[in-house]
């Protein structure tokens, strides 16, 4: 009976939604390499924290893998040249978030090789803890799951805390996206090596890879690649959105909850995405930088939908042209349909945190988005039933309409919202609740900055 209770307690989180997942078009296709574009737009701020500082000049030749912007302090990571070419400009360029950002533009040589020409090989097992942290930072690694948090910061355990478990997030719960799925299937050895490095750095005694049960083949591939002495287990969890959110995954895997306003390390856990650790396992021993990533390109009427390995800085316009996507687009989204951003320009580049490029030629791309018209709240409470953080989105939406942003934070736990989009998805009135909450957070941050 106790075992049955434990299975139930650890088996799921409450609330959430079950959208159509639309993964069939890409989940069965192997990763392909995309051609180099003639021009790369490489932002120096692709991560949470201080932007990197350019160390190259206009007119300078750069080699694939060379550092072109160095880390500006500990909460920063360097940026490397994704291809060999010449720096044609350094200035403000379009970004997915809207405001232009400082970027290094590289005109790529037509004969640019796929080989990485810069590297500083090392045996990670021979390095002490601080040296390993420095080496991880030198790779320019930031979370590839979308948050883009500097990996070396997450792996460095704060003073006074200890880590007992590494949780590896392989859920990929966003509809349409399958890049992590393909990485688990095709690069299990890189992933496991990255997990071993992360265990060594954090001091955690075990690792658990959590994968949604609609990707059981990925779990099988990873289990087959395990060594007998690996302290690594692979567990399937329920396919439900937002299972990939770290707080939801910890509830499902371990039956634990992160304190409000806290982090997983507060309860002895470090969480990393499978794509991040697979790249870490590949790059760390070679001493190379992160210069490319796998991106899911799909949507409606996308004939060449698939997962593509492409250089960081590749403009969206070039990707669409390469895949023959020339029709008018109703919507182009960078990321997934639930948490991604609709692009203001096709000249926006792929960055380290870009997991998907979705192209839609009609308004309805998920059930739940049937119209662009917004109607008054009918107090149906669907958003309350869907919110995995057990907040009251309807009340916060009303307060947002009155611009009572401080009250949303102080009385209704606005900052506990991680913007999964469940509330907007289920709202029959099409109220863009999650967008309201993003605005409220931004205004509150600005007000605190002025104080």
PDB file of C-alpha atoms in Angstrom, residues 5-154:
ATOM      1  CA  UNK A   5       0.853   5.695  -2.387  1.00  0.00           C
ATOM      2  CA  UNK A   6       4.444   6.679  -3.162  1.00  0.00           C
ATOM      3  CA  UNK A   7       3.906   5.965  -6.861  1.00  0.00           C
ATOM      4  CA  UNK A   8       0.785   8.142  -6.876  1.00  0.00           C
ATOM      5  CA  UNK A   9       2.455  10.920  -4.871  1.00  0.00           C
ATOM      6  CA  UNK A  10       5.445  11.123  -7.166  1.00  0.00           C
ATOM      7  CA  UNK A  11       3.642  10.335 -10.383  1.00  0.00           C
ATOM      8  CA  UNK A  12       2.110  13.666 -11.341  1.00  0.00           C
ATOM      9  CA  UNK A  13       1.559  17.328 -10.621  1.00  0.00           C
ATOM     10  CA  UNK A  14      -1.927  18.805 -10.438  1.00  0.00           C
ATOM     11  CA  UNK A  15      -3.555  21.038 -13.044  1.00  0.00           C
ATOM     12  CA  UNK A  16      -1.870  21.644 -16.416  1.00  0.00           C
ATOM     13  CA  UNK A  17      -3.330  20.895 -19.841  1.00  0.00           C
ATOM     14  CA  UNK A  18      -3.283  18.296 -22.620  1.00  0.00           C
ATOM     15  CA  UNK A  19      -2.961  20.131 -25.945  1.00  0.00           C
ATOM     16  CA  UNK A  20      -2.493  18.395 -29.270  1.00  0.00           C
ATOM     17  CA  UNK A  21       1.236  17.882 -29.590  1.00  0.00           C
ATOM     18  CA  UNK A  22       1.769  18.006 -33.377  1.00  0.00           C
ATOM     19  CA  UNK A  23       5.143  16.236 -33.148  1.00  0.00           C
ATOM     20  CA  UNK A  24       4.596  13.584 -35.830  1.00  0.00           C
ATOM     21  CA  UNK A  25       6.029  15.701 -38.659  1.00  0.00           C
ATOM     22  CA  UNK A  26       9.517  15.875 -37.131  1.00  0.00           C
ATOM     23  CA  UNK A  27      10.032  13.355 -34.326  1.00  0.00           C
ATOM     24  CA  UNK A  28      10.880  10.521 -36.716  1.00  0.00           C
ATOM     25  CA  UNK A  29      13.373  12.496 -38.812  1.00  0.00           C
ATOM     26  CA  UNK A  30      17.108  12.418 -38.114  1.00  0.00           C
ATOM     27  CA  UNK A  31      18.974  15.668 -37.457  1.00  0.00           C
ATOM     28  CA  UNK A  32      20.245  17.314 -40.653  1.00  0.00           C
ATOM     29  CA  UNK A  33      22.876  20.030 -41.008  1.00  0.00           C
ATOM     30  CA  UNK A  34      21.726  23.317 -42.507  1.00  0.00           C
ATOM     31  CA  UNK A  35      24.021  25.159 -44.916  1.00  0.00           C
ATOM     32  CA  UNK A  36      25.912  28.216 -43.691  1.00  0.00           C
ATOM     33  CA  UNK A  37      24.143  31.498 -44.481  1.00  0.00           C
ATOM     34  CA  UNK A  38      26.069  34.228 -46.321  1.00  0.00           C
ATOM     35  CA  UNK A  39      25.758  36.421 -43.230  1.00  0.00           C
ATOM     36  CA  UNK A  40      25.569  35.623 -39.515  1.00  0.00           C
ATOM     37  CA  UNK A  41      24.092  37.989 -36.923  1.00  0.00           C
ATOM     38  CA  UNK A  42      25.568  37.020 -33.555  1.00  0.00           C
ATOM     39  CA  UNK A  43      24.149  38.882 -30.513  1.00  0.00           C
ATOM     40  CA  UNK A  44      26.544  39.386 -27.594  1.00  0.00           C
ATOM     41  CA  UNK A  45      23.631  38.936 -25.143  1.00  0.00           C
ATOM     42  CA  UNK A  46      22.226  35.438 -25.655  1.00  0.00           C
ATOM     43  CA  UNK A  47      22.020  34.514 -21.993  1.00  0.00           C
ATOM     44  CA  UNK A  48      20.725  35.711 -18.648  1.00  0.00           C
ATOM     45  CA  UNK A  49      23.311  38.017 -17.075  1.00  0.00           C
ATOM     46  CA  UNK A  50      25.845  40.530 -18.369  1.00  0.00           C
ATOM     47  CA  UNK A  51      26.306  40.643 -22.163  1.00  0.00           C
ATOM     48  CA  UNK A  52      29.666  39.538 -23.527  1.00  0.00           C
ATOM     49  CA  UNK A  53      32.153  42.232 -24.630  1.00  0.00           C
ATOM     50  CA  UNK A  54      33.254  42.209 -28.291  1.00  0.00           C
ATOM     51  CA  UNK A  55      36.980  41.559 -28.747  1.00  0.00           C
ATOM     52  CA  UNK A  56      37.050  41.809 -32.548  1.00  0.00           C
ATOM     53  CA  UNK A  57      36.977  44.777 -34.894  1.00  0.00           C
ATOM     54  CA  UNK A  58      35.161  45.553 -38.127  1.00  0.00           C
ATOM     55  CA  UNK A  59      37.154  44.169 -41.049  1.00  0.00           C
ATOM     56  CA  UNK A  60      38.845  41.486 -38.929  1.00  0.00           C
ATOM     57  CA  UNK A  61      38.948  37.895 -40.169  1.00  0.00           C
ATOM     58  CA  UNK A  62      37.597  35.353 -37.677  1.00  0.00           C
ATOM     59  CA  UNK A  63      37.824  31.578 -37.678  1.00  0.00           C
ATOM     60  CA  UNK A  64      35.059  29.122 -36.838  1.00  0.00           C
ATOM     61  CA  UNK A  65      35.187  28.572 -33.076  1.00  0.00           C
ATOM     62  CA  UNK A  66      37.215  31.706 -32.285  1.00  0.00           C
ATOM     63  CA  UNK A  67      36.121  33.878 -29.339  1.00  0.00           C
ATOM     64  CA  UNK A  68      34.590  37.082 -30.716  1.00  0.00           C
ATOM     65  CA  UNK A  69      33.158  38.413 -27.432  1.00  0.00           C
ATOM     66  CA  UNK A  70      34.524  37.615 -23.975  1.00  0.00           C
ATOM     67  CA  UNK A  71      32.577  37.068 -20.761  1.00  0.00           C
ATOM     68  CA  UNK A  72      32.018  40.245 -18.746  1.00  0.00           C
ATOM     69  CA  UNK A  73      32.253  38.817 -15.234  1.00  0.00           C
ATOM     70  CA  UNK A  74      31.092  35.574 -13.652  1.00  0.00           C
ATOM     71  CA  UNK A  75      27.427  35.971 -14.639  1.00  0.00           C
ATOM     72  CA  UNK A  76      28.338  36.027 -18.320  1.00  0.00           C
ATOM     73  CA  UNK A  77      29.623  33.699 -21.041  1.00  0.00           C
ATOM     74  CA  UNK A  78      31.777  34.249 -24.123  1.00  0.00           C
ATOM     75  CA  UNK A  79      30.525  34.173 -27.704  1.00  0.00           C
ATOM     76  CA  UNK A  80      32.356  32.276 -30.452  1.00  0.00           C
ATOM     77  CA  UNK A  81      32.387  32.688 -34.236  1.00  0.00           C
ATOM     78  CA  UNK A  82      29.957  30.148 -35.742  1.00  0.00           C
ATOM     79  CA  UNK A  83      31.737  30.223 -39.112  1.00  0.00           C
ATOM     80  CA  UNK A  84      34.892  31.563 -40.752  1.00  0.00           C
ATOM     81  CA  UNK A  85      34.554  34.962 -42.365  1.00  0.00           C
ATOM     82  CA  UNK A  86      35.032  38.702 -41.909  1.00  0.00           C
ATOM     83  CA  UNK A  87      33.387  40.961 -39.318  1.00  0.00           C
ATOM     84  CA  UNK A  88      31.394  43.379 -41.461  1.00  0.00           C
ATOM     85  CA  UNK A  89      29.783  45.394 -38.660  1.00  0.00           C
ATOM     86  CA  UNK A  90      29.233  45.609 -34.919  1.00  0.00           C
ATOM     87  CA  UNK A  91      26.038  47.380 -33.944  1.00  0.00           C
ATOM     88  CA  UNK A  92      22.372  47.152 -33.030  1.00  0.00           C
ATOM     89  CA  UNK A  93      20.390  44.456 -34.853  1.00  0.00           C
ATOM     90  CA  UNK A  94      16.808  43.097 -34.547  1.00  0.00           C
ATOM     91  CA  UNK A  95      15.979  40.616 -31.768  1.00  0.00           C
ATOM     92  CA  UNK A  96      13.045  38.326 -31.046  1.00  0.00           C
ATOM     93  CA  UNK A  97      12.147  40.351 -27.944  1.00  0.00           C
ATOM     94  CA  UNK A  98      11.665  43.530 -30.008  1.00  0.00           C
ATOM     95  CA  UNK A  99      14.414  45.992 -29.004  1.00  0.00           C
ATOM     96  CA  UNK A 100      17.562  45.894 -31.093  1.00  0.00           C
ATOM     97  CA  UNK A 101      20.610  44.350 -29.416  1.00  0.00           C
ATOM     98  CA  UNK A 102      24.345  44.726 -29.913  1.00  0.00           C
ATOM     99  CA  UNK A 103      25.440  42.099 -32.420  1.00  0.00           C
ATOM    100  CA  UNK A 104      28.537  41.077 -34.342  1.00  0.00           C
ATOM    101  CA  UNK A 105      27.777  40.566 -38.035  1.00  0.00           C
ATOM    102  CA  UNK A 106      30.013  38.123 -39.907  1.00  0.00           C
ATOM    103  CA  UNK A 107      30.132  37.810 -43.694  1.00  0.00           C
ATOM    104  CA  UNK A 108      30.783  34.092 -44.111  1.00  0.00           C
ATOM    105  CA  UNK A 109      33.347  32.857 -46.624  1.00  0.00           C
ATOM    106  CA  UNK A 110      31.669  30.786 -49.326  1.00  0.00           C
ATOM    107  CA  UNK A 111      34.236  28.012 -48.809  1.00  0.00           C
ATOM    108  CA  UNK A 112      33.969  28.115 -45.006  1.00  0.00           C
ATOM    109  CA  UNK A 113      34.681  24.674 -43.550  1.00  0.00           C
ATOM    110  CA  UNK A 114      32.462  22.791 -41.098  1.00  0.00           C
ATOM    111  CA  UNK A 115      35.565  21.992 -39.045  1.00  0.00           C
ATOM    112  CA  UNK A 116      36.028  23.887 -35.788  1.00  0.00           C
ATOM    113  CA  UNK A 117      39.414  25.598 -36.001  1.00  0.00           C
ATOM    114  CA  UNK A 118      39.730  26.716 -32.386  1.00  0.00           C
ATOM    115  CA  UNK A 119      39.921  24.483 -29.299  1.00  0.00           C
ATOM    116  CA  UNK A 120      41.849  23.790 -26.114  1.00  0.00           C
ATOM    117  CA  UNK A 121      41.487  20.027 -25.409  1.00  0.00           C
ATOM    118  CA  UNK A 122      41.612  18.846 -21.814  1.00  0.00           C
ATOM    119  CA  UNK A 123      40.821  15.797 -19.702  1.00  0.00           C
ATOM    120  CA  UNK A 124      38.067  17.133 -17.421  1.00  0.00           C
ATOM    121  CA  UNK A 125      38.653  14.363 -14.876  1.00  0.00           C
ATOM    122  CA  UNK A 126      42.121  15.821 -14.134  1.00  0.00           C
ATOM    123  CA  UNK A 127      40.862  19.338 -13.286  1.00  0.00           C
ATOM    124  CA  UNK A 128      39.884  20.640  -9.874  1.00  0.00           C
ATOM    125  CA  UNK A 129      36.459  22.143  -9.228  1.00  0.00           C
ATOM    126  CA  UNK A 130      37.292  25.793  -9.990  1.00  0.00           C
ATOM    127  CA  UNK A 131      39.132  24.863 -13.176  1.00  0.00           C
ATOM    128  CA  UNK A 132      36.133  22.845 -14.344  1.00  0.00           C
ATOM    129  CA  UNK A 133      33.793  25.761 -13.699  1.00  0.00           C
ATOM    130  CA  UNK A 134      36.108  28.022 -15.709  1.00  0.00           C
ATOM    131  CA  UNK A 135      36.216  25.491 -18.539  1.00  0.00           C
ATOM    132  CA  UNK A 136      32.418  25.237 -18.627  1.00  0.00           C
ATOM    133  CA  UNK A 137      32.178  29.036 -18.763  1.00  0.00           C
ATOM    134  CA  UNK A 138      34.758  29.080 -21.576  1.00  0.00           C
ATOM    135  CA  UNK A 139      32.454  26.925 -23.734  1.00  0.00           C
ATOM    136  CA  UNK A 140      29.914  29.740 -23.746  1.00  0.00           C
ATOM    137  CA  UNK A 141      27.287  27.236 -22.644  1.00  0.00           C
ATOM    138  CA  UNK A 142      23.894  28.583 -21.614  1.00  0.00           C
ATOM    139  CA  UNK A 143      20.746  26.567 -21.074  1.00  0.00           C
ATOM    140  CA  UNK A 144      19.504  25.305 -24.425  1.00  0.00           C
ATOM    141  CA  UNK A 145      16.016  24.596 -23.126  1.00  0.00           C
ATOM    142  CA  UNK A 146      15.018  28.224 -23.624  1.00  0.00           C
ATOM    143  CA  UNK A 147      15.936  30.014 -20.382  1.00  0.00           C
ATOM    144  CA  UNK A 148      19.579  30.500 -21.501  1.00  0.00           C
ATOM    145  CA  UNK A 149      20.884  30.595 -17.926  1.00  0.00           C
ATOM    146  CA  UNK A 150      24.717  30.359 -17.886  1.00  0.00           C
ATOM    147  CA  UNK A 151      25.533  26.686 -17.290  1.00  0.00           C
ATOM    148  CA  UNK A 152      28.642  27.262 -15.184  1.00  0.00           C
ATOM    149  CA  UNK A 153      26.615  29.378 -12.744  1.00  0.00           C
ATOM    150  CA  UNK A 154      23.983  26.689 -12.349  1.00  0.00           C
TER     151      UNK A 154
END
